[in-house]
Coordinates of C-alpha atoms in Angstrom, one line a residue:
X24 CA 5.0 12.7 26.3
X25 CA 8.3 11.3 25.2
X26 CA 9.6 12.7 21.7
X27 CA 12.3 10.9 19.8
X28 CA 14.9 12.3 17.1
X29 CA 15.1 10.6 13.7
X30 CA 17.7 9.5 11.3
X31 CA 16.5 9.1 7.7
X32 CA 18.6 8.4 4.7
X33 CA 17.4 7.7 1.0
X34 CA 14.3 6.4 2.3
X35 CA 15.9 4.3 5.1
X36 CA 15.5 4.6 9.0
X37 CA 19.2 5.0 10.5
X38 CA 18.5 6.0 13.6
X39 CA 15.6 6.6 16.0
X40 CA 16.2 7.4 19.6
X41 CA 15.1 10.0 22.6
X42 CA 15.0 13.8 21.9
X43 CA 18.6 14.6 23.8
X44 CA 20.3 11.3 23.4
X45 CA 23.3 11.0 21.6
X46 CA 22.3 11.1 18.0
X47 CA 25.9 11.2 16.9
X48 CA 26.9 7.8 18.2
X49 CA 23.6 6.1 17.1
X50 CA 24.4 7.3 13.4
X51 CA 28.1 6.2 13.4
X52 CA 26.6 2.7 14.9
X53 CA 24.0 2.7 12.1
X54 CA 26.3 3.8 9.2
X55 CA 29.0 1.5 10.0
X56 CA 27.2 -1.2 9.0
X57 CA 24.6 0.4 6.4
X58 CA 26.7 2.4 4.0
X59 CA 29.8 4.1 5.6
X60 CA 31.0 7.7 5.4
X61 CA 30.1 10.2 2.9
X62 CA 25.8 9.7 4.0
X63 CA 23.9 12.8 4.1
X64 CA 21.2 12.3 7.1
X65 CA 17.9 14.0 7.7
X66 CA 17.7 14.6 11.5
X67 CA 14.3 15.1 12.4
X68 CA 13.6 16.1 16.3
X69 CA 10.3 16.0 18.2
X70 CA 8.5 13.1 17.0
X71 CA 5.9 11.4 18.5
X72 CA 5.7 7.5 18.3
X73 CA 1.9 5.8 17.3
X74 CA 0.2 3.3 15.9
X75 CA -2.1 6.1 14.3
X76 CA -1.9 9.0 13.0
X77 CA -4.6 11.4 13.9
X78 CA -5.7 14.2 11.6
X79 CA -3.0 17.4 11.7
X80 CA -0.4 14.7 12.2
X81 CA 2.5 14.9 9.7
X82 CA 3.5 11.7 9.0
X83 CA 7.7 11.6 9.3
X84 CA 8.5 8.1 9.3
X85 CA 6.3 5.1 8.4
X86 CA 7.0 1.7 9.3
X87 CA 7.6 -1.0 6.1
X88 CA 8.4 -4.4 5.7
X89 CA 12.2 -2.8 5.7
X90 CA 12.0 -1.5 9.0
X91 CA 10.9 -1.6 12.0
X92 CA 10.3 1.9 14.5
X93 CA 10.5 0.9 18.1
X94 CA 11.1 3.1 20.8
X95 CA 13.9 3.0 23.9
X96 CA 12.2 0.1 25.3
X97 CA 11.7 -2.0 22.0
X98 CA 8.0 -1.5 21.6
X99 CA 7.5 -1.3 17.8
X100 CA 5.0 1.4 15.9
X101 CA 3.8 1.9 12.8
X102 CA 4.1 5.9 12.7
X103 CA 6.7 8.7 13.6
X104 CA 5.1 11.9 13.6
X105 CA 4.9 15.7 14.4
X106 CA 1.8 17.0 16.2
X107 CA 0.4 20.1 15.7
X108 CA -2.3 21.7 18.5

């Protein structure tokens, strides 16, 4: 199952890409254009992408009218989350 990494700011998606990609680059893309330097980032690691979230499932990121979550391949979701077993 394919995790992703997650950049959140003041209740704004930044970034969302595959656990070991480089974060880094997709926040100074994202930043550049959003707000500029000086942003402090919540980087969140090991999320799963779905259209549901099942019961255990902390909701991370949820999708709104203000963003959209899609994954490498540009399927969207409505739900980042963590899974516990």
């Amino acid at each position: 199952m394919q995790t992703y990494t997650l950049a959140i700011a003041d209740g704004v998606l930044f970034a969302c890409l595959p656990d070991g990609g480089d974060i880094a680059a997709a926040i100074d893309d994202a930043t550049a254009v959003s707000y500029g330097a000086g942003l402090s980032l919540d980087i969140v690691r090991g999320t799963v992408l779905t259209d549901a979230a099942g019961p255990g499932d902390e909701i991370v990121w949820r999708e709104s009218s203000d963003s959209e979550l899609l994954d490498e391949d540009g399927r969207r979701y409505r739900y980042a989350v963590r899974r516990h077993s």
